[in-house]
CSV table of C-alpha atoms and ligand atoms in Angstrom, one decimal:
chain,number,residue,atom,x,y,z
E,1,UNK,CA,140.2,75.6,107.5
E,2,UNK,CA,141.1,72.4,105.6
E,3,UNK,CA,138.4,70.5,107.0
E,4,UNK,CA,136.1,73.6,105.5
E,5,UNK,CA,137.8,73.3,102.3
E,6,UNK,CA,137.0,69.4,101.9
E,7,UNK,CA,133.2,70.0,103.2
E,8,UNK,CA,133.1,72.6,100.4
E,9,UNK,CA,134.2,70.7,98.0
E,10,UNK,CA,132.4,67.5,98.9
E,11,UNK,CA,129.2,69.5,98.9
E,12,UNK,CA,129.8,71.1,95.3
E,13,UNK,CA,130.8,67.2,94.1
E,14,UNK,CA,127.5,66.5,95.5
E,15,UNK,CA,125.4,69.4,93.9
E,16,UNK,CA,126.9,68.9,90.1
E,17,UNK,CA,126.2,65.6,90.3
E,18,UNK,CA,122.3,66.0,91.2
E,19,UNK,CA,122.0,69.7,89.8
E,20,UNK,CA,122.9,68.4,86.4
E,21,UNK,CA,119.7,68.4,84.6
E,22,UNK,CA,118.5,65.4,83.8
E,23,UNK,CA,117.7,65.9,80.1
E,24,UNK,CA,120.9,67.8,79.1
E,25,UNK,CA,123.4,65.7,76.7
E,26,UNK,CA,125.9,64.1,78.5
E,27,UNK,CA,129.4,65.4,77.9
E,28,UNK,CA,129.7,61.5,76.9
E,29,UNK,CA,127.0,61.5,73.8
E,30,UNK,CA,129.7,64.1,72.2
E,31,UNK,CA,132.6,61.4,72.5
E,32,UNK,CA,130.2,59.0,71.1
E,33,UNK,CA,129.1,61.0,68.0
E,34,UNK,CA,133.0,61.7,67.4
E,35,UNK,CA,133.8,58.1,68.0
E,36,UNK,CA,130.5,57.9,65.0
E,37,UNK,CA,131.7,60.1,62.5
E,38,UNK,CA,135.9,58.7,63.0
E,39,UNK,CA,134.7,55.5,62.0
E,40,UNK,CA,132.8,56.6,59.0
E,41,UNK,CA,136.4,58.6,58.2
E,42,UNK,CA,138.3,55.1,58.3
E,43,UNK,CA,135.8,53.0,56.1
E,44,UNK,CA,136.3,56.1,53.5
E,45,UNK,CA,140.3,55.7,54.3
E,46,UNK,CA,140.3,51.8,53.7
E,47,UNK,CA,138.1,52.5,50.5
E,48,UNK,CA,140.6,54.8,49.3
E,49,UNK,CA,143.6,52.4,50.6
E,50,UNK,CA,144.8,56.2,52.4
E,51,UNK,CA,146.3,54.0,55.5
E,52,UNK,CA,148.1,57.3,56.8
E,53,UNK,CA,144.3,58.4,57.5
E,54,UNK,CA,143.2,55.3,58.9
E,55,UNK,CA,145.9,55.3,61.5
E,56,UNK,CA,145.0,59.1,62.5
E,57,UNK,CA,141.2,58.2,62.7
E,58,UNK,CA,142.3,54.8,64.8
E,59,UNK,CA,144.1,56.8,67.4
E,60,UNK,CA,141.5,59.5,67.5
E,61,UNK,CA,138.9,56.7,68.5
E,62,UNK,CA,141.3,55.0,70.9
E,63,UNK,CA,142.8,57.9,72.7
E,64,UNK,CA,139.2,59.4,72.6
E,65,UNK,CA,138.7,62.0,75.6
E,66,UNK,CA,136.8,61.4,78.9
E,67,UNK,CA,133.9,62.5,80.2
E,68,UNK,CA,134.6,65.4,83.3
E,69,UNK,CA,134.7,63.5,86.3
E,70,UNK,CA,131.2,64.9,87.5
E,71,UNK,CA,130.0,63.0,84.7
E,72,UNK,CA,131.7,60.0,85.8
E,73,UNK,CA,130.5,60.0,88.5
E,74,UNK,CA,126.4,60.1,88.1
E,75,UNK,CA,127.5,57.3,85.3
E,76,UNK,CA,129.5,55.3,88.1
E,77,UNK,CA,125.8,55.9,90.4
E,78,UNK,CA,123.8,54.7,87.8
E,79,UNK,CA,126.0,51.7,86.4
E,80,UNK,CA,126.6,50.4,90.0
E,81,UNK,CA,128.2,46.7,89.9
E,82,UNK,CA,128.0,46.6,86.4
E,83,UNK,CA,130.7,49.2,86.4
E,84,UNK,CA,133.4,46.7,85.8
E,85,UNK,CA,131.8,45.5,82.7
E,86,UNK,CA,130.5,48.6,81.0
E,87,UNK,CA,134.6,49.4,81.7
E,88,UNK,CA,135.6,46.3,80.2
E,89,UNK,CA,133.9,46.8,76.9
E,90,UNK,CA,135.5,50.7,77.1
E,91,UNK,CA,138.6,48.7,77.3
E,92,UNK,CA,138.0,46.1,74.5
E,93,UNK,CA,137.7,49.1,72.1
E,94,UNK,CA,140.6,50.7,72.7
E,95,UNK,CA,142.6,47.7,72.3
E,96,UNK,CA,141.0,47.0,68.5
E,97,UNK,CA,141.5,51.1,67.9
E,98,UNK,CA,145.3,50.3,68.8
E,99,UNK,CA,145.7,47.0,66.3
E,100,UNK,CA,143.9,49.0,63.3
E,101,UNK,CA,146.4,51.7,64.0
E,102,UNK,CA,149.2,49.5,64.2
E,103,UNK,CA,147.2,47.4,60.7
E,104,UNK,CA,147.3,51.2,59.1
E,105,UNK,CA,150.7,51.6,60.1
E,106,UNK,CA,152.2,48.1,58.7
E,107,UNK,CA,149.7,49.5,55.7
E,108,UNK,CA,148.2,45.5,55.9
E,109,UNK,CA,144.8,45.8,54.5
E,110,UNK,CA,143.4,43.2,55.9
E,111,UNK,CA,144.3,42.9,59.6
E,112,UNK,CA,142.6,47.1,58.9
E,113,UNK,CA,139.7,45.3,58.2
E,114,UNK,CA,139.8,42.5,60.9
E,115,UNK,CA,140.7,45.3,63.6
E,116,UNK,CA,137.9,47.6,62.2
E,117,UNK,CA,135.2,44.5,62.8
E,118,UNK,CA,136.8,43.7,66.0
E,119,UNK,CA,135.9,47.2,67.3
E,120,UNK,CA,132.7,46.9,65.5
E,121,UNK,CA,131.6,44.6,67.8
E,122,UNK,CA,133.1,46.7,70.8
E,123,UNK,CA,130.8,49.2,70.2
E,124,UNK,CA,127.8,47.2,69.3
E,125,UNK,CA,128.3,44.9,72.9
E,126,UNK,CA,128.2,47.8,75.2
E,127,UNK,CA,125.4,49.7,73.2
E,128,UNK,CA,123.2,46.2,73.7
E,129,UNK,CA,124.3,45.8,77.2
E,130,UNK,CA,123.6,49.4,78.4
E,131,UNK,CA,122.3,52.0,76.0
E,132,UNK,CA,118.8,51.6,76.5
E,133,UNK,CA,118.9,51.7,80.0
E,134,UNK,CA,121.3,54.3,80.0
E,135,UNK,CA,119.5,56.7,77.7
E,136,UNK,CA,115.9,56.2,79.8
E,137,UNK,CA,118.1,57.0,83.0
E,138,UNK,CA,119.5,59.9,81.5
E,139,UNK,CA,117.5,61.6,79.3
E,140,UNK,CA,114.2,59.5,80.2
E,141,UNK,CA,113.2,58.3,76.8
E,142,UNK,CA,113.7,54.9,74.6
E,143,UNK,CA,117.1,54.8,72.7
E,144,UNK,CA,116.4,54.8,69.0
W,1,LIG,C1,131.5,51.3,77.2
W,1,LIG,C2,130.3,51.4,76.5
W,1,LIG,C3,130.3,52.0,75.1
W,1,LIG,C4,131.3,51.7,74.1
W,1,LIG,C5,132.4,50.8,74.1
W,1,LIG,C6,130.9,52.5,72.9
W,1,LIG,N1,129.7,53.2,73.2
W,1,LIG,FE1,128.8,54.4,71.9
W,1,LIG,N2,127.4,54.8,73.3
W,1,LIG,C7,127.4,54.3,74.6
W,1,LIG,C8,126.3,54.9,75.4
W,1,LIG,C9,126.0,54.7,76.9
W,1,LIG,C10,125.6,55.8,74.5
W,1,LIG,C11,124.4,56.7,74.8
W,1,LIG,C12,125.0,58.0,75.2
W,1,LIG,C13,124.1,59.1,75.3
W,1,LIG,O1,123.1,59.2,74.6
W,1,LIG,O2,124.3,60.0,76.2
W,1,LIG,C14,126.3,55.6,73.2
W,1,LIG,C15,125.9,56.3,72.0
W,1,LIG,C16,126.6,56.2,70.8
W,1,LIG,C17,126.2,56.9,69.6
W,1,LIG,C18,124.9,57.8,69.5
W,1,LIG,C19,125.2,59.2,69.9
W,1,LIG,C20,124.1,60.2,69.6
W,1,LIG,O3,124.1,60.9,68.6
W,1,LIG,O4,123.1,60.1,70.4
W,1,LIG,C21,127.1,56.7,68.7
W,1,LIG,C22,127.2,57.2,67.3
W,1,LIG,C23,128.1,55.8,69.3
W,1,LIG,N3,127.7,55.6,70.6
W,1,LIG,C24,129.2,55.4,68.6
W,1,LIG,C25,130.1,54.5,69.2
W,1,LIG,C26,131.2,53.9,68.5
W,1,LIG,C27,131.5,54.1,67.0
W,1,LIG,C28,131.9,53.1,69.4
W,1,LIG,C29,133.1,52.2,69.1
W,1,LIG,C30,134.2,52.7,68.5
W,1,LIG,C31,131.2,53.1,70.6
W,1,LIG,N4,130.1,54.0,70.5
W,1,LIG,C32,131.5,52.5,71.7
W,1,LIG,C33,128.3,53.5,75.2
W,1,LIG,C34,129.4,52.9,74.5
C-alpha cells in the first residue's frame, strides 16, 4: 500500500510537470510583476521621504513568495547546472531587499538608495543571464 502511494504520487509529480502547458504563465512571471510594481512603490516612497513605506515594499520584495514546487521543478529541468547560479542571484536580491529595509528603518536616505541600486543590479544580472532563454523555453518566444 505505501509503495502504491509513492508510485502515485511519483507519477502525478511526473504528469504536472510535463502536462503543464507550455505556453501558460508561470506561477513565477506573477512574483516577478509584484517584485515590478514593489519597486516602482519604493522609488515613489524615497521621492516622498515616506521610509515607513519603503521598509513595507523592501520586505515585500525580499520575503517575496515561491513558485509551487511543480513549478520548481520543470525550472530546476530546464536550468540544470546552472541552478546554483540562477539561485545565487535569487539570493543576492534578497540580501539588498533586507539592507533597504533595514536603510528604511534607520530612515538613512542614502544607504535606501545604495541598497535600492544594489538590488537593481540583482535583478538586472539574472534577467541577462537567463531570461531570454528562459522565456523561449517556456513560452517559446523572444523576451522583450
Ligand atoms: C533569479 C533570477 C531572477 C531575479 C533575481 C529576478 N528576476 Fe525578474 N525575471 C526572471 C525571469 C526568469 C523572468 C521571466 C519570467 C517569465 O516570463 O515567466 C523575469 C521576469 C521579470 C519581469 C517581467 C514580468 C512580465 O510581466 O513578463 C519583471 C517585471 C521582473 N522580472 C522584475 C524583477 C525585479 C524587480 C527583480 C529584483 C527585485 C527581479 N525581477 C529579479 C528572473 C529573475
Amino acid at each position: 500500500m505505501k509503495k502504491q502511494l509513492k508510485l502515485l504520487a511519483a507519477v502525478t509529480l511526473i504528469f504536472t510537470t510535463f502536462a503543464a502547458h507550455a505556453a501558460e504563465p508561470l506561477a513565477l512571471q506573477q512574483v516577478m510583476k509584484d517584485l515590478g510594481k514593489n519597486m516602482q512603490i519604493v522609488t515613489d516612497g524615497i521621492s516622498r521621504e515616506d521610509w515607513t513605506l519603503v521598509e513595507h515594499s523592501a520586505h515585500l520584495i525580499g520575503e517575496h513568495p515561491e513558485a509551487p514546487l511543480s513549478e520548481k521543478v520543470r525550472i530546476m529541468a530546464f536550468m540544470g547546472s546552472n541552478m546554483g547560479k540562477f539561485k545565487s542571484f535569487d539570493g543576492q536580491t534578497h540580501e539588498a531587499a533586507h539592507e533597504m529595509a533595514e536603510a528604511a528603518q534607520e530612515k538613512d536616505g542614502q544607504k535606501v538608495i545604495a541598497t535600492f541600486q544594489k538590488l537593481q543590479i540583482g535583478c538586472l544580472a539574472c534577467h541577462q543571464a537567463f531570461r531570454p532563454a528562459f522565456v523561449a523555453h517556456f513560452y517559446g518566444k523572444s523576451a522583450n
